[in-house]
Tab-separated table of C-alpha atoms and ligand atoms in Angstrom:
chain	number	residue	atom	x	y	z
Q	1	UNK	CA	-16.830	-11.489	-27.918
Q	2	UNK	CA	-18.438	-8.672	-26.141
Q	3	UNK	CA	-16.227	-5.907	-23.947
Q	4	UNK	CA	-18.750	-6.646	-20.884
Q	5	UNK	CA	-16.760	-10.784	-20.719
Q	6	UNK	CA	-13.572	-9.294	-22.334
Q	7	UNK	CA	-13.881	-7.701	-18.269
Q	8	UNK	CA	-14.356	-10.418	-16.640
Q	9	UNK	CA	-12.241	-12.887	-18.696
Q	10	UNK	CA	-9.630	-10.828	-17.928
Q	11	UNK	CA	-9.975	-9.844	-14.392
Q	12	UNK	CA	-10.631	-13.306	-13.691
Q	13	UNK	CA	-7.682	-13.875	-14.810
Q	14	UNK	CA	-5.764	-11.780	-12.723
Q	15	UNK	CA	-6.998	-12.887	-10.012
Q	16	UNK	CA	-6.344	-16.885	-10.762
Q	17	UNK	CA	-2.336	-14.905	-10.554
Q	18	UNK	CA	-2.652	-12.872	-7.641
Q	19	UNK	CA	-4.179	-16.079	-5.651
Q	20	UNK	CA	-1.291	-18.328	-7.167
Q	21	UNK	CA	0.993	-15.835	-5.484
Q	22	UNK	CA	1.395	-13.238	-8.342
Q	23	UNK	CA	1.342	-9.683	-6.741
Q	24	UNK	CA	-1.308	-7.484	-8.130
Q	25	UNK	CA	0.762	-4.452	-9.304
Q	26	UNK	CA	2.719	-7.382	-11.781
Q	27	UNK	CA	-0.895	-8.407	-13.069
Q	28	UNK	CA	-2.575	-5.510	-13.368
Q	29	UNK	CA	-0.857	-3.212	-16.271
Q	30	UNK	CA	-1.563	-6.457	-18.816
Q	31	UNK	CA	-5.347	-7.106	-17.341
Q	32	UNK	CA	-5.829	-3.449	-17.986
Q	33	UNK	CA	-4.135	-2.813	-21.418
Q	34	UNK	CA	-6.166	-1.754	-24.825
Q	35	UNK	CA	-9.419	-1.383	-22.665
Q	36	UNK	CA	-11.158	2.000	-23.046
Q	37	UNK	CA	-11.644	4.484	-19.913
Q	38	UNK	CA	-14.597	3.022	-19.365
Q	39	UNK	CA	-14.535	-0.960	-19.033
Q	40	UNK	CA	-10.562	0.327	-17.425
Q	41	UNK	CA	-12.811	1.169	-14.420
Q	42	UNK	CA	-14.347	-2.023	-14.609
Q	43	UNK	CA	-11.847	-4.038	-15.358
Q	44	UNK	CA	-10.117	-2.289	-11.648
Q	45	UNK	CA	-12.965	-2.265	-9.118
Q	46	UNK	CA	-14.086	-6.088	-11.027
Q	47	UNK	CA	-9.873	-6.811	-9.950
Q	48	UNK	CA	-9.934	-5.138	-6.431
Q	49	UNK	CA	-13.046	-5.365	-5.486
Q	50	UNK	CA	-12.573	-9.316	-5.600
Q	51	UNK	CA	-9.429	-8.840	-4.010
Q	52	UNK	CA	-10.713	-7.054	-1.227
Q	53	UNK	CA	-13.931	-9.001	-0.821
Q	54	UNK	CA	-11.623	-12.153	-1.353
Q	55	UNK	CA	-11.957	-14.324	2.096
Q	56	UNK	CA	-15.799	-13.605	1.908
Q	57	UNK	CA	-16.702	-14.731	-1.665
Q	58	UNK	CA	-14.125	-17.393	-1.459
Q	59	UNK	CA	-17.008	-18.352	1.832
Q	60	UNK	CA	-19.490	-17.852	0.032
Q	61	UNK	CA	-18.706	-20.075	-3.262
Q	62	UNK	CA	-17.393	-22.883	-0.919
Q	63	UNK	CA	-21.365	-22.886	0.361
Q	64	UNK	CA	-22.458	-23.542	-3.275
Q	65	UNK	CA	-20.314	-25.533	-4.728
Q	66	UNK	CA	-20.668	-29.555	-4.888
Q	67	UNK	CA	-17.041	-29.904	-4.987
Q	68	UNK	CA	-13.572	-27.816	-5.342
Q	69	UNK	CA	-12.764	-27.353	-8.747
Q	70	UNK	CA	-9.392	-28.757	-10.187
Q	71	UNK	CA	-6.651	-26.473	-9.796
Q	72	UNK	CA	-5.858	-25.604	-13.413
Q	73	UNK	CA	-9.897	-24.230	-13.857
Q	74	UNK	CA	-8.245	-21.255	-11.293
Q	75	UNK	CA	-9.677	-19.283	-13.623
Q	76	UNK	CA	-12.834	-20.437	-13.699
Q	77	UNK	CA	-13.460	-20.511	-9.880
Q	78	UNK	CA	-12.261	-16.954	-10.031
Q	79	UNK	CA	-14.841	-16.123	-12.551
Q	80	UNK	CA	-17.655	-17.816	-9.431
Q	81	UNK	CA	-15.831	-15.092	-6.725
Q	82	UNK	CA	-16.364	-12.343	-9.574
Q	83	UNK	CA	-20.253	-13.062	-10.532
Q	84	UNK	CA	-20.871	-13.250	-6.647
Q	85	UNK	CA	-18.943	-10.298	-5.951
Q	86	UNK	CA	-21.088	-8.675	-9.235
Q	87	UNK	CA	-24.569	-9.931	-7.786
Q	88	UNK	CA	-23.785	-8.675	-3.189
Q	89	UNK	CA	-22.042	-5.606	-4.441
Q	90	UNK	CA	-22.481	-3.149	-7.275
Q	91	UNK	CA	-24.692	-2.429	-8.988
Q	92	UNK	CA	-24.913	-4.555	-11.576
Q	93	UNK	CA	-28.397	-5.719	-13.494
Q	94	UNK	CA	-28.375	-9.765	-11.962
Q	95	UNK	CA	-29.216	-11.151	-15.270
Q	96	UNK	CA	-26.381	-9.087	-17.034
Q	97	UNK	CA	-23.515	-10.183	-14.569
Q	98	UNK	CA	-24.731	-13.255	-14.780
Q	99	UNK	CA	-24.863	-13.487	-18.891
Q	100	UNK	CA	-21.352	-11.875	-18.935
Q	101	UNK	CA	-19.484	-13.807	-16.781
Q	102	UNK	CA	-21.498	-17.157	-18.334
Q	103	UNK	CA	-19.586	-15.285	-21.862
Q	104	UNK	CA	-16.477	-14.590	-20.018
Q	105	UNK	CA	-15.979	-18.131	-19.095
Q	106	UNK	CA	-16.010	-19.170	-23.147
Q	107	UNK	CA	-14.103	-16.108	-23.299
Q	108	UNK	CA	-11.253	-17.753	-21.612
Q	109	UNK	CA	-12.008	-21.322	-23.357
Q	110	UNK	CA	-13.837	-23.062	-21.453
Q	111	UNK	CA	-17.658	-23.359	-22.434
Q	112	UNK	CA	-18.212	-26.362	-20.534
Q	113	UNK	CA	-18.184	-23.976	-17.326
Q	114	UNK	CA	-21.481	-22.165	-18.545
Q	115	UNK	CA	-23.544	-24.386	-16.993
Q	116	UNK	CA	-21.577	-24.129	-13.815
Q	117	UNK	CA	-21.295	-20.598	-13.524
Q	118	UNK	CA	-25.246	-20.339	-14.508
Q	119	UNK	CA	-26.432	-22.335	-11.954
Q	120	UNK	CA	-24.132	-21.448	-9.438
Q	121	UNK	CA	-25.329	-17.876	-9.384
Q	122	UNK	CA	-28.567	-18.111	-9.514
Q	123	UNK	CA	-28.436	-20.395	-6.924
Q	124	UNK	CA	-27.005	-17.872	-4.961
Q	125	UNK	CA	-29.633	-14.867	-6.076
Q	126	UNK	CA	-31.963	-17.817	-4.250
Q	127	UNK	CA	-30.208	-18.190	-1.272
Q	128	UNK	CA	-28.165	-14.743	-0.644
Q	129	UNK	CA	-29.743	-13.441	2.672
Q	130	UNK	CA	-29.847	-18.077	4.343
Q	131	UNK	CA	-25.638	-17.645	2.971
Q	132	UNK	CA	-24.509	-14.126	4.046
Q	133	UNK	CA	-26.280	-14.911	7.372
Q	134	UNK	CA	-23.787	-17.687	7.889
Q	135	UNK	CA	-21.379	-15.615	7.176
Q	136	UNK	CA	-21.989	-13.240	10.859
Q	137	UNK	CA	-20.154	-16.790	12.490
Q	138	UNK	CA	-17.549	-16.217	10.633
Q	139	UNK	CA	-15.050	-13.504	11.749
Q	140	UNK	CA	-12.553	-14.492	8.646
Q	141	UNK	CA	-15.057	-14.254	5.638
Q	142	UNK	CA	-17.147	-11.994	6.844
Q	143	UNK	CA	-14.383	-9.031	7.283
Q	144	UNK	CA	-11.941	-10.349	4.663
Q	145	UNK	CA	-9.312	-10.592	6.369
Q	146	UNK	CA	-7.315	-13.712	7.019
Q	147	UNK	CA	-8.025	-15.491	11.053
Q	148	UNK	CA	-4.667	-14.558	12.024
Q	149	UNK	CA	-3.606	-11.263	10.646
Q	150	UNK	CA	-7.299	-10.506	12.820
Q	151	UNK	CA	-6.056	-12.219	15.908
Q	152	UNK	CA	-3.304	-9.524	16.104
Q	153	UNK	CA	-5.074	-6.399	15.233
Q	154	UNK	CA	-7.512	-7.522	18.191
Q	155	UNK	CA	-4.539	-7.951	20.010
Q	156	UNK	CA	-3.047	-4.868	19.323
Q	157	UNK	CA	-6.132	-2.531	18.574
Q	158	UNK	CA	-8.756	-4.491	21.271
Q	159	UNK	CA	-10.491	-0.638	20.001
Q	160	UNK	CA	-9.900	0.057	16.311
Q	161	UNK	CA	-9.830	-3.315	15.330
Q	162	UNK	CA	-12.999	-3.421	13.188
Q	163	UNK	CA	-12.298	0.237	12.223
Q	164	UNK	CA	-8.986	-0.610	10.531
Q	165	UNK	CA	-10.348	-3.579	9.351
Q	166	UNK	CA	-13.659	-1.757	7.328
Q	167	UNK	CA	-11.460	0.726	6.289
Q	168	UNK	CA	-8.739	-1.635	4.751
Q	169	UNK	CA	-11.962	-2.413	2.896
Q	170	UNK	CA	-12.085	0.734	1.064
Q	171	UNK	CA	-11.059	2.915	-1.537
Q	172	UNK	CA	-8.387	4.826	-0.445
Q	173	UNK	CA	-7.750	8.927	-1.614
Q	174	UNK	CA	-6.190	9.789	-4.468
Q	175	UNK	CA	-3.495	12.054	-2.845
Q	176	UNK	CA	-0.625	14.259	-4.754
Q	177	UNK	CA	2.529	16.192	-3.821
Q	178	UNK	CA	2.973	19.100	-5.072
Q	179	UNK	CA	6.974	20.077	-6.069
Q	180	UNK	CA	7.953	22.973	-3.579
Q	181	UNK	CA	10.667	23.785	-6.478
Q	182	UNK	CA	8.469	23.994	-9.095
Q	183	UNK	CA	5.561	25.976	-7.856
Q	184	UNK	CA	3.151	26.134	-4.730
Q	185	UNK	CA	0.359	24.074	-3.311
Q	186	UNK	CA	-2.281	27.132	-3.925
Q	187	UNK	CA	-1.190	27.566	-6.898
Q	188	UNK	CA	-1.273	23.958	-8.232
Q	189	UNK	CA	-4.313	23.629	-6.356
Q	190	UNK	CA	-6.071	27.147	-9.438
Q	191	UNK	CA	-3.987	24.609	-12.016
Q	192	UNK	CA	-6.769	21.561	-11.374
Q	193	UNK	CA	-9.619	24.164	-11.177
Q	194	UNK	CA	-8.563	25.516	-14.353
Q	195	UNK	CA	-9.267	21.595	-15.595
Q	196	UNK	CA	-12.161	21.258	-14.145
Q	197	UNK	CA	-10.769	19.126	-11.812
Q	198	UNK	CA	-11.694	19.171	-7.818
Q	199	UNK	CA	-9.554	19.112	-5.163
Q	200	UNK	CA	-8.752	20.382	-1.904
Q	201	UNK	CA	-5.371	20.889	0.609
Q	202	UNK	CA	-4.710	17.720	2.565
Q	203	UNK	CA	-4.521	18.645	6.131
Q	204	UNK	CA	-1.363	18.320	7.498
Q	205	UNK	CA	0.650	18.202	4.574
Q	206	UNK	CA	2.433	21.465	3.652
Q	207	UNK	CA	2.440	20.269	-0.606
Q	208	UNK	CA	-0.346	17.794	0.059
Q	209	UNK	CA	-3.536	17.822	-1.816
Q	210	UNK	CA	-6.952	15.535	-1.827
Q	211	UNK	CA	-8.675	14.983	-5.264
Q	212	UNK	CA	-11.901	14.939	-5.182
Q	213	UNK	CA	-13.087	12.368	-8.392
Q	214	UNK	CA	-11.067	9.977	-10.008
Q	215	UNK	CA	-8.085	10.724	-12.692
Q	216	UNK	CA	-5.863	9.881	-15.256
Q	217	UNK	CA	-2.016	10.914	-14.114
Q	218	UNK	CA	-0.412	11.180	-16.372
Q	219	UNK	CA	-3.004	13.936	-17.471
Q	220	UNK	CA	-2.585	15.973	-15.008
Q	221	UNK	CA	-1.530	19.323	-15.216
Q	222	UNK	CA	2.512	19.635	-15.481
Q	223	UNK	CA	2.826	15.621	-14.939
Q	224	UNK	CA	5.807	15.164	-17.770
Q	225	UNK	CA	7.492	18.429	-16.038
Q	226	UNK	CA	7.347	16.792	-12.624
Q	227	UNK	CA	4.449	19.590	-10.494
Q	228	UNK	CA	3.631	17.271	-8.429
Q	229	UNK	CA	4.253	13.232	-7.790
Q	230	UNK	CA	1.220	10.836	-6.371
Q	231	UNK	CA	1.689	10.062	-2.746
Q	232	UNK	CA	-0.511	9.951	0.156
Q	233	UNK	CA	-0.398	12.250	3.232
Q	234	UNK	CA	0.734	10.259	5.508
Q	235	UNK	CA	4.129	9.412	3.588
Q	236	UNK	CA	4.345	12.878	2.650
Q	237	UNK	CA	4.893	13.614	6.880
Q	238	UNK	CA	8.904	11.664	6.846
Q	239	UNK	CA	10.618	15.065	5.412
Q	240	UNK	CA	9.231	17.745	7.316
Q	241	UNK	CA	10.268	15.240	10.463
Q	242	UNK	CA	14.086	15.083	9.876
Q	243	UNK	CA	14.396	18.414	10.113
Q	244	UNK	CA	16.735	19.292	6.650
Q	245	UNK	CA	18.938	21.535	6.710
Q	246	UNK	CA	21.579	23.458	3.588
Q	247	UNK	CA	25.044	21.766	3.311
Q	248	UNK	CA	23.920	18.095	4.910
Q	249	UNK	CA	24.249	14.541	3.717
Q	250	UNK	CA	21.374	12.541	4.059
Q	251	UNK	CA	21.342	8.311	4.378
Q	252	UNK	CA	17.530	7.101	2.576
Q	253	UNK	CA	18.493	3.728	3.467
Q	254	UNK	CA	15.679	2.332	1.776
Q	255	UNK	CA	14.917	4.305	-1.281
Q	256	UNK	CA	12.628	2.545	-3.864
Q	257	UNK	CA	10.731	3.444	-5.357
Q	258	UNK	CA	12.090	7.228	-4.638
Q	259	UNK	CA	8.702	8.596	-2.882
Q	260	UNK	CA	10.328	10.252	0.267
Q	261	UNK	CA	13.600	10.576	-1.727
Q	262	UNK	CA	12.086	13.646	-3.746
Q	263	UNK	CA	10.677	14.669	-1.152
Q	264	UNK	CA	13.256	15.641	0.695
Q	265	UNK	CA	15.447	16.897	-2.366
Q	266	UNK	CA	12.069	18.837	-3.047
Q	267	UNK	CA	11.883	20.602	1.372
Q	268	UNK	CA	15.701	20.792	1.251
Q	269	UNK	CA	18.044	21.745	-2.227
Q	270	UNK	CA	20.963	23.015	-0.970
Q	271	UNK	CA	21.967	19.344	0.691
Q	272	UNK	CA	25.454	18.443	0.834
Q	273	UNK	CA	24.220	15.065	-0.076
Q	274	UNK	CA	21.443	12.490	-0.683
Q	275	UNK	CA	22.303	8.937	-0.955
Q	276	UNK	CA	19.919	6.916	-1.800
Q	277	UNK	CA	20.523	3.166	-1.108
Q	278	UNK	CA	18.335	0.450	-2.867
Q	279	UNK	CA	18.362	-3.224	-2.173
Q	280	UNK	CA	17.513	-4.274	-5.811
Q	281	UNK	CA	17.810	-2.872	-9.835
Q	282	UNK	CA	14.916	-2.743	-11.128
Q	283	UNK	CA	13.001	-0.650	-8.306
Q	284	UNK	CA	16.511	1.314	-7.901
Q	285	UNK	CA	15.764	2.125	-11.596
Q	286	UNK	CA	12.179	3.454	-10.923
Q	287	UNK	CA	13.938	5.902	-8.523
Q	288	UNK	CA	15.992	7.396	-11.234
Q	289	UNK	CA	13.475	7.672	-12.947
Q	290	UNK	CA	11.217	9.340	-10.445
Q	291	UNK	CA	13.952	11.386	-9.505
Q	292	UNK	CA	13.892	12.578	-13.901
Q	293	UNK	CA	10.632	13.291	-13.818
Q	294	UNK	CA	10.816	15.752	-11.378
Q	295	UNK	CA	14.194	17.134	-11.964
Q	296	UNK	CA	15.812	15.949	-9.079
Q	297	UNK	CA	18.745	14.953	-8.255
Q	298	UNK	CA	20.670	12.242	-5.487
Q	299	UNK	CA	23.788	9.367	-5.479
Q	300	UNK	CA	21.740	6.256	-6.168
Q	301	UNK	CA	23.500	3.489	-4.738
Q	302	UNK	CA	22.252	-0.428	-5.173
Q	303	UNK	CA	23.417	-2.535	-2.158
Q	304	UNK	CA	22.254	-3.854	0.555
Q	305	UNK	CA	21.532	-0.827	3.420
Q	306	UNK	CA	21.995	-3.638	6.466
Q	307	UNK	CA	25.911	-4.444	4.707
Q	308	UNK	CA	27.545	-0.040	4.930
Q	309	UNK	CA	30.996	-2.693	4.443
Q	310	UNK	CA	29.944	-2.958	0.438
Q	311	UNK	CA	28.599	0.781	-0.140
Q	312	UNK	CA	29.024	3.157	2.155
Q	313	UNK	CA	32.417	5.546	2.214
Q	314	UNK	CA	32.819	6.154	6.065
Q	315	UNK	CA	31.902	9.770	6.267
Q	316	UNK	CA	28.987	10.181	8.901
Q	317	UNK	CA	25.877	11.180	8.034
Q	318	UNK	CA	24.018	14.129	9.728
Q	319	UNK	CA	20.163	12.489	8.570
Q	320	UNK	CA	19.360	8.895	8.236
Q	321	UNK	CA	15.734	7.725	6.977
Q	322	UNK	CA	14.936	4.542	7.645
Q	323	UNK	CA	11.891	3.511	5.457
Q	324	UNK	CA	12.034	-0.482	6.598
Q	325	UNK	CA	10.683	-3.269	4.333
Q	326	UNK	CA	7.399	-3.606	6.296
Q	327	UNK	CA	4.524	-6.303	5.911
Q	328	UNK	CA	2.700	-2.853	4.387
Q	329	UNK	CA	-0.422	-3.780	6.407
Q	330	UNK	CA	-1.191	0.341	6.854
Q	331	UNK	CA	-1.676	0.105	3.166
Q	332	UNK	CA	-3.772	-3.024	2.500
Q	333	UNK	CA	-6.475	-0.342	1.062
Q	334	UNK	CA	-4.468	0.170	-1.538
Q	335	UNK	CA	-2.785	-3.278	-1.021
Q	336	UNK	CA	-5.670	-5.581	-0.651
Q	337	UNK	CA	-3.334	-8.619	-2.151
Q	338	UNK	CA	-1.621	-8.289	0.467
Q	339	UNK	CA	-4.607	-10.227	2.529
Q	340	UNK	CA	-3.807	-13.223	0.332
Q	341	UNK	CA	-0.290	-13.397	0.921
Q	342	UNK	CA	1.057	-12.459	3.957
Q	343	UNK	CA	1.352	-14.827	6.294
Q	344	UNK	CA	2.245	-15.485	10.110
Q	345	UNK	CA	5.643	-16.156	9.702
Q	346	UNK	CA	6.385	-13.426	7.166
Q	347	UNK	CA	6.065	-10.557	10.646
Q	348	UNK	CA	8.288	-12.427	12.197
Q	349	UNK	CA	10.916	-13.030	9.359
Q	350	UNK	CA	9.916	-9.311	8.211
Q	351	UNK	CA	11.176	-8.192	12.481
Q	352	UNK	CA	14.283	-9.604	12.393
Q	353	UNK	CA	15.172	-7.904	9.381
Q	354	UNK	CA	14.323	-4.003	10.457
Q	355	UNK	CA	16.369	-4.704	13.494
Q	356	UNK	CA	18.939	-5.785	11.714
Q	357	UNK	CA	18.361	-2.516	9.755
Q	358	UNK	CA	18.537	-0.360	12.923
Q	359	UNK	CA	21.500	-2.194	14.305
Q	360	UNK	CA	23.226	-1.057	10.771
Q	361	UNK	CA	22.625	1.856	9.567
Q	362	UNK	CA	23.300	3.921	13.712
Q	363	UNK	CA	27.061	4.091	13.245
Q	364	UNK	CA	26.593	5.585	9.781
Q	365	UNK	CA	24.861	8.520	12.758
Q	366	UNK	CA	26.783	11.063	12.736
Q	367	UNK	CA	27.160	11.786	17.022
Q	368	UNK	CA	23.582	15.022	17.338
Q	369	UNK	CA	21.911	13.171	13.918
Q	370	UNK	CA	19.094	12.610	13.833
Q	371	UNK	CA	17.195	8.645	12.361
Q	372	UNK	CA	13.725	8.505	11.635
Q	373	UNK	CA	12.189	4.917	11.445
Q	374	UNK	CA	9.529	4.487	9.484
Q	375	UNK	CA	7.198	2.057	8.637
Q	376	UNK	CA	3.706	1.637	6.479
Q	377	UNK	CA	2.409	-0.990	9.087
Q	378	UNK	CA	0.090	-1.232	11.845
Q	379	UNK	CA	1.225	-3.925	13.384
Q	380	UNK	CA	3.162	-2.378	16.642
Q	381	UNK	CA	5.970	-5.731	16.655
Q	382	UNK	CA	7.287	-4.052	13.695
Q	383	UNK	CA	6.808	-0.532	15.520
Q	384	UNK	CA	6.765	0.966	18.833
Q	385	UNK	CA	7.319	-3.015	20.041
Q	386	UNK	CA	10.606	-2.780	17.302
Q	387	UNK	CA	11.743	0.985	17.915
Q	388	UNK	CA	11.411	0.679	22.351
Q	389	UNK	CA	14.213	-2.715	21.743
Q	390	UNK	CA	16.305	-0.949	19.635
Q	391	UNK	CA	16.877	2.421	22.565
Q	392	UNK	CA	16.998	-0.285	25.067
Q	393	UNK	CA	19.650	-2.317	23.430
Q	394	UNK	CA	21.493	1.015	21.972
Q	395	UNK	CA	23.354	2.663	25.203
Q	396	UNK	CA	23.312	6.612	22.107
Q	397	UNK	CA	20.185	6.174	21.413
Q	398	UNK	CA	17.276	8.891	22.255
Q	399	UNK	CA	14.047	8.992	21.516
Q	400	UNK	CA	12.657	12.589	19.808
Q	401	UNK	CA	9.235	12.535	20.641
Q	402	UNK	CA	6.940	14.612	17.897
Q	403	UNK	CA	4.751	16.436	18.472
Q	404	UNK	CA	2.347	16.504	15.934
Q	405	UNK	CA	-1.828	16.646	16.107
Q	406	UNK	CA	-2.109	13.682	13.995
Q	407	UNK	CA	-2.152	9.629	14.628
Q	408	UNK	CA	-1.643	8.456	18.405
Q	409	UNK	CA	1.695	8.309	20.933
Q	410	UNK	CA	3.119	4.564	21.085
Q	411	UNK	CA	6.280	4.022	22.311
Q	412	UNK	CA	9.042	6.016	21.170
Q	413	UNK	CA	6.986	6.705	18.145
Q	414	UNK	CA	3.392	8.010	16.784
Q	415	UNK	CA	1.384	5.674	14.469
Q	416	UNK	CA	-0.825	6.136	12.454
Q	417	UNK	CA	-4.893	3.580	11.413
Q	418	UNK	CA	-6.361	4.676	8.693
Q	419	UNK	CA	-9.560	4.763	11.080
Q	420	UNK	CA	-11.694	8.690	10.277
Q	421	UNK	CA	-10.483	9.803	13.980
Q	422	UNK	CA	-12.706	12.528	14.496
Q	423	UNK	CA	-9.768	15.214	13.250
Q	424	UNK	CA	-9.657	13.905	10.141
Q	425	UNK	CA	-12.435	13.181	7.679
Q	426	UNK	CA	-10.107	11.311	4.903
Q	427	UNK	CA	-7.982	8.841	6.786
Q	428	UNK	CA	-3.942	8.907	5.644
Q	429	UNK	CA	-2.374	5.315	5.365
Q	430	UNK	CA	-1.096	2.996	8.170
Q	431	UNK	CA	1.728	3.871	8.774
Q	432	UNK	CA	4.543	4.031	11.720
Q	433	UNK	CA	6.870	7.207	12.370
Q	434	UNK	CA	9.948	7.988	15.130
Q	435	UNK	CA	12.157	9.364	15.427
Q	436	UNK	CA	16.031	8.968	17.398
Q	437	UNK	CA	18.672	11.095	17.738
Q	438	UNK	CA	22.758	10.160	18.885
Q	439	UNK	CA	23.690	10.895	21.896
Q	440	UNK	CA	27.165	13.656	21.743
Q	441	UNK	CA	29.161	11.740	23.275
Q	442	UNK	CA	29.715	7.999	22.358
Q	443	UNK	CA	30.272	6.904	25.267
Q	444	UNK	CA	26.793	7.539	27.077
D	501	SAM	C1	9.072	0.800	2.402
D	501	SAM	S1	9.706	0.910	0.543
D	501	SAM	C2	10.463	2.090	0.790
D	501	SAM	C3	9.814	2.852	0.205
D	501	SAM	C4	10.804	4.326	-0.307
D	501	SAM	N1	10.960	5.312	1.415
D	501	SAM	C5	9.390	5.316	-0.943
D	501	SAM	O1	8.579	6.400	-0.419
D	501	SAM	O2	8.511	5.574	-2.074
D	501	SAM	C6	11.195	-0.582	1.485
D	501	SAM	C7	11.881	-0.490	0.309
D	501	SAM	O3	13.153	-0.992	0.659
D	501	SAM	C8	13.891	-2.298	0.077
D	501	SAM	N2	15.037	-2.816	0.742
D	501	SAM	C9	14.313	-4.055	1.751
D	501	SAM	N3	15.777	-4.505	2.218
D	501	SAM	C10	16.520	-3.417	1.430
D	501	SAM	C11	18.032	-3.342	2.475
D	501	SAM	N4	18.976	-4.400	3.063
D	501	SAM	N5	18.924	-2.922	1.652
D	501	SAM	C12	17.905	-1.603	0.851
D	501	SAM	N6	16.936	-1.904	0.102
D	501	SAM	C13	16.422	-2.465	1.422
D	501	SAM	C14	13.230	-2.690	-0.291
D	501	SAM	O4	13.171	-3.632	-1.868
D	501	SAM	C15	11.741	-1.926	-0.984
D	501	SAM	O5	11.877	-0.828	-2.328
């Protein structure tokens, strides 16, 4: 089998698994394993591109297939989607794209599909403009988003929804956070420059760096020594908002994989204690691994933060970071499988879960203490509306408005949308931040 066919075969298997419910992060390592750097890049591009344009490609394919393929031939169905992706979005020579896609069917052990693939792809080449024009009347296909999510975005962001969905389908920037305990940003930028890697400071952050080119993370200077972490600029806004000081007891309520846990420890080395709670033990192990690489320490607890009676020692916290489980609709550009997996009912379930976690952790905060509520969602039900409802029902919660030149004020907090907003050429992920302070008088 040629390397070309292998990339397409692997991408088709991965796309088939994701379209049947597997998470992209669970299938990606095997799909890329053992490939040369060039083939890795191409396979990665096929998988991410196929997911970013999934609804669009499905609509085109539906217009080309006389009847749907059998469920057991999901791999061939996905190979066809990837063939259409190559012909419509990549600068691969059409003849080579068709040939290698047909070869990939043989590699999948389905030589019978060679004729079908050849016919469908050649038919697309002939009818491309007619088929693409038909998509204009189908918003889900045109924007490659599920219809229900488009409707919610239109409702929440009537002026920005189109920019949001277009940004969701683009490749995200690659950003780092320099480990403040090991050095400063200027010093690390010099090390990158010495290694021939183009990079620039990340706006709104003290230790953020944006790489101007693709890079293999574990080959960047100081990776093994823990001199930096990969983290989007939006996530780097959490630690400064907590107002950390020496001697504080801090709760990181939903910790894995530990990006913000590490940032808290890097920001304030003299905390009395940082307790990092995570529900899932395998994800807690990722927190442990990340802290080990960065040479940082915290008290790691596997538990349900919604049931403090199972793990809390009764000593109040000065600061609480609640980086709540959410729809992750602000990071679709990094996790395009979200568009295939999320369902409308998930949003209701998640908003109930978030409300329950807010209610559960609030009593753990000392009077005068601060809680930072965070999501990587762009849906107002999980963000401004969630926090406003909490402030309404909780007599001791006071919003502490965030004075910042990023994002936009919404409810008690600020919303970042992953779009170019005139200030930043390179938009950050879609996050929501709200600071709440606890009244000194518990009876207030
Ligand atoms: C948005 S992620 C946190 C990201 C993390 N703060 C970071 O910056 O790397 C939410 C995490 O909360 C965890 N989680 C969900 N429900 C939880 C619960 N009831 N108690 C503790 N952790 C929970 C999830 O497993 C997930 O790892």
